[in-house]
Coordinates of C-alpha atoms in Angstrom, one line a residue:
M126 CA 77.8 75.2 98.4
G127 CA 74.7 73.6 97.4
D128 CA 72.6 76.9 97.7
G129 CA 74.3 78.8 95.0
Q130 CA 75.5 81.4 97.4
C131 CA 78.9 82.6 96.7
R132 CA 79.5 80.4 93.9
I133 CA 81.2 82.7 91.6
P134 CA 83.9 83.6 94.0
R135 CA 84.2 79.9 95.0
T136 CA 84.6 79.1 91.4
D137 CA 87.2 81.8 90.8
M138 CA 89.3 80.4 94.0
I139 CA 89.2 76.8 92.8
W140 CA 90.2 77.4 89.1
H141 CA 92.9 79.5 90.1
R142 CA 94.4 77.2 92.8
Y143 CA 94.4 74.5 90.0
E144 CA 95.9 76.7 87.4
G145 CA 99.0 77.0 89.9
L146 CA 99.9 73.4 90.5
P147 CA 102.1 71.7 91.0
S148 CA 104.3 74.3 92.1
P149 CA 102.5 77.7 92.7
S150 CA 104.9 80.8 92.7
D151 CA 104.4 83.3 95.7
A152 CA 102.6 85.8 93.5
H153 CA 100.2 83.0 92.6
K154 CA 99.7 82.1 96.5
I155 CA 99.0 85.8 97.4
E156 CA 96.7 86.2 94.4
Q157 CA 95.2 82.9 95.9
Y158 CA 95.0 84.5 99.2
H159 CA 92.9 87.3 98.0
L160 CA 90.5 85.0 96.2
V161 CA 89.9 82.9 99.4
A162 CA 89.4 86.2 101.3
K163 CA 86.9 87.3 98.7
Y164 CA 85.1 84.3 99.2
Q165 CA 85.3 84.3 103.0
Q166 CA 83.8 87.6 102.7
C167 CA 80.9 86.3 100.6
L168 CA 80.4 83.5 103.3
E169 CA 80.1 85.9 105.9
L170 CA 77.5 87.9 104.2
A171 CA 75.6 84.8 103.0
S172 CA 75.5 83.3 106.9
Q173 CA 73.3 86.4 107.6
I174 CA 70.6 85.3 105.0
E175 CA 68.1 82.7 106.2
P176 CA 68.1 79.9 103.5
L177 CA 64.5 78.7 102.4
D178 CA 65.7 75.2 102.7
K179 CA 67.2 75.0 106.3
S180 CA 68.2 71.5 106.3
N181 CA 72.0 71.7 106.0
V182 CA 72.6 75.2 104.2
K183 CA 73.4 77.0 107.3
E184 CA 75.8 74.1 108.7
L185 CA 77.5 73.9 105.0
R186 CA 78.0 77.6 104.9
F187 CA 79.6 77.5 108.6
R188 CA 81.9 74.6 107.5
S189 CA 82.8 76.5 104.3
L190 CA 83.6 79.7 106.3
V191 CA 85.9 77.8 108.8
N192 CA 87.5 76.1 105.8
A193 CA 88.2 79.3 104.4
G194 CA 89.8 80.6 107.3
K195 CA 92.0 77.8 107.5
E196 CA 93.0 78.2 103.9
L197 CA 94.1 81.6 104.5
D198 CA 96.2 80.6 107.6
R199 CA 97.6 77.9 105.3
I200 CA 98.9 80.4 102.6
V201 CA 100.1 82.6 105.2
S202 CA 102.3 79.7 106.7
E203 CA 103.7 79.1 103.2
L204 CA 104.6 82.7 102.6
E205 CA 106.4 83.1 105.8
P206 CA 109.6 81.7 105.1
S207 CA 109.9 83.2 101.7
K208 CA 112.3 86.2 101.1
T209 CA 111.1 87.1 97.7
P210 CA 110.0 90.8 97.2
Q211 CA 106.4 89.7 96.7
A212 CA 105.9 87.6 99.8
L213 CA 108.0 90.3 102.0
Y214 CA 105.6 93.0 100.8
F215 CA 102.4 91.1 101.0
L216 CA 103.3 90.1 104.8
W217 CA 104.1 93.7 105.9
S218 CA 101.3 95.5 103.9
Q219 CA 98.5 92.8 104.3
L220 CA 99.5 91.4 107.8
G221 CA 101.4 94.1 109.4
D222 CA 104.5 92.1 109.7
E223 CA 107.3 94.6 110.9
N224 CA 110.3 91.9 110.3
A225 CA 108.7 91.5 106.7
Q226 CA 108.9 95.4 106.3
R227 CA 112.6 95.4 107.3
S228 CA 113.5 92.6 105.1
F229 CA 111.6 94.3 102.2
L230 CA 113.3 97.7 102.7
Q231 CA 116.8 96.0 102.9
L232 CA 116.3 94.9 99.3
E233 CA 115.9 98.5 97.8
P234 CA 119.7 99.1 97.2
T235 CA 120.0 95.5 95.7
G236 CA 118.1 95.9 92.6
A237 CA 115.5 93.3 93.7
L238 CA 112.8 95.8 93.7
D239 CA 113.4 97.4 90.3
T240 CA 110.0 96.3 89.0
A241 CA 106.9 98.3 88.3
D242 CA 105.0 96.8 91.3
M243 CA 108.0 96.7 93.7
Q244 CA 108.8 100.3 92.9
Y245 CA 105.0 101.2 93.8
A246 CA 105.3 99.3 96.7
L247 CA 108.3 101.3 97.7
A248 CA 106.5 104.7 97.0
T249 CA 103.7 103.5 99.5
F250 CA 106.4 103.2 102.2
Y251 CA 107.8 106.6 101.5
T252 CA 104.5 108.6 101.2
G253 CA 104.7 110.0 104.6
K254 CA 108.4 110.2 104.8
D255 CA 109.8 111.6 101.6
K256 CA 107.3 113.0 99.2
L257 CA 110.1 114.0 96.4
K258 CA 111.5 110.1 96.7
T259 CA 107.6 108.8 96.6
R260 CA 107.3 110.8 93.4
D261 CA 110.4 109.5 91.8
L262 CA 109.7 106.0 92.5
L263 CA 106.0 106.6 91.0
H264 CA 107.8 107.7 88.0
R265 CA 110.1 104.7 88.2
S266 CA 107.2 102.4 88.2
L267 CA 105.6 104.1 85.3
E268 CA 108.7 103.5 83.4
L269 CA 109.0 99.8 84.4
S270 CA 105.5 99.1 83.2
R271 CA 106.6 97.6 80.0
D272 CA 104.4 94.6 79.4
K273 CA 102.0 94.8 82.2
D274 CA 98.8 96.3 83.0
L275 CA 98.8 99.8 84.0
N276 CA 98.5 100.4 87.8
V277 CA 95.9 103.2 87.8
E278 CA 97.1 103.9 91.4
V279 CA 100.3 105.1 90.2
I280 CA 98.5 107.8 88.2
K281 CA 96.3 108.8 90.9
S282 CA 99.1 108.9 93.4
L283 CA 101.2 111.1 91.1
A284 CA 98.3 113.6 91.3
G285 CA 98.3 113.5 95.1
V286 CA 101.9 113.8 95.7
N287 CA 102.4 116.6 93.2
Q288 CA 99.5 118.4 94.9
S289 CA 101.2 118.0 98.3
L290 CA 104.5 119.1 96.8
N291 CA 102.8 122.2 95.5
N292 CA 103.4 121.3 91.9
L293 CA 100.3 122.4 90.7
K294 CA 100.9 122.1 87.0
Q295 CA 102.1 118.4 87.3
A296 CA 99.1 117.7 89.8
Y297 CA 96.6 119.0 87.3
V298 CA 98.4 117.1 84.5
W299 CA 98.2 113.8 86.3
A300 CA 94.6 114.5 87.7
L301 CA 93.5 114.9 84.1
I302 CA 95.3 111.5 82.9
A303 CA 93.9 109.7 86.1
K304 CA 90.3 111.1 84.9
D305 CA 90.7 109.7 81.2
L306 CA 91.7 106.4 83.0
G307 CA 88.4 106.2 84.9
V308 CA 89.5 107.3 88.3
P309 CA 86.8 109.5 89.8
V310 CA 88.0 112.9 90.1
A311 CA 86.6 116.3 89.3
S312 CA 85.5 117.1 85.9
E313 CA 87.9 119.0 83.5
S314 CA 85.9 122.4 83.7
E315 CA 85.9 121.9 87.5
L316 CA 89.8 121.1 87.7
R317 CA 90.0 124.4 85.6
R318 CA 88.1 126.3 87.9
I319 CA 90.3 124.9 90.8
Y320 CA 93.7 125.5 89.1
Q321 CA 93.0 128.8 86.9
F322 CA 95.8 128.5 84.6
D323 CA 95.8 131.2 81.8
D324 CA 95.2 130.2 78.3
E325 CA 98.6 129.6 77.4
T326 CA 99.7 127.7 80.2
Q327 CA 96.6 125.7 79.9
S328 CA 97.4 124.9 76.1
Q329 CA 100.8 123.8 77.2
L330 CA 99.7 121.5 79.8
M331 CA 97.2 119.7 77.6
T332 CA 99.9 119.3 75.2
L333 CA 102.2 117.7 77.9
K334 CA 99.3 115.6 79.0
G335 CA 99.0 114.2 75.3
S336 CA 102.6 113.3 75.4
I337 CA 102.5 111.6 78.6
E338 CA 99.5 109.5 77.7
D339 CA 100.8 108.6 74.4
A340 CA 104.0 107.3 76.0
I341 CA 102.0 105.5 78.9
D342 CA 99.8 103.8 76.2
Q343 CA 102.9 102.6 74.4
R344 CA 104.6 101.6 77.7
Q345 CA 107.3 104.1 76.8
F346 CA 107.0 106.4 79.6
N347 CA 110.1 108.4 80.8
A348 CA 110.2 110.9 83.4
A349 CA 112.5 113.0 81.3
L350 CA 109.1 113.8 79.3
I351 CA 108.3 116.2 82.1
P352 CA 110.1 119.6 81.4
Q353 CA 112.7 120.4 84.3
G354 CA 111.5 123.8 85.8
I355 CA 107.9 123.2 84.6
E356 CA 106.5 124.8 88.0
E357 CA 108.7 127.9 87.5
S358 CA 107.6 128.7 83.7

């Protein structure tokens, strides 16, 4: 675009597209979809701004907006025949494709979903159906996060699902870890007031928090770090 609006998202979109040539993976196509959608959103906002030079800027913005929509449709059409877990999860979670959801869930016993991203994806499905399984899937996602950037949503979700299970000690530990990772939660003093553990328990939970954080930092988390019967002690 000649008027400078949306230059950054447009550049990000173009560079990412060329990085995937000549044979972009499904993961690359999905990321491209999100970048195009971000560019499209920027164009929609820009179209509400009256340009100083009205000669052809509005026409260019409209044309770019139409082309962005076509690009999104093109990416979806390329992903629809795919049976990779990434494509199926995208089609289900982003576009509401129920056939993709069924195909994705059928992969669960095959081991094809045994990656950090896909275990988290499975957890999002079971959240409202089986909270214990959701917690176990989130643990597994962390265990598989070896060489990947940490998905902070996993930590945040562990705090939430343990709270809903009334596992208050675990919920407290995960909330503190989430806070350290920049998730906007209550302050540590506020959390202490909310949970009201005695000094001995507080000390034990802070030790556990440190052990879990060290393991996560080293990408060596294991659910066995969490003592069995922790909620009864």
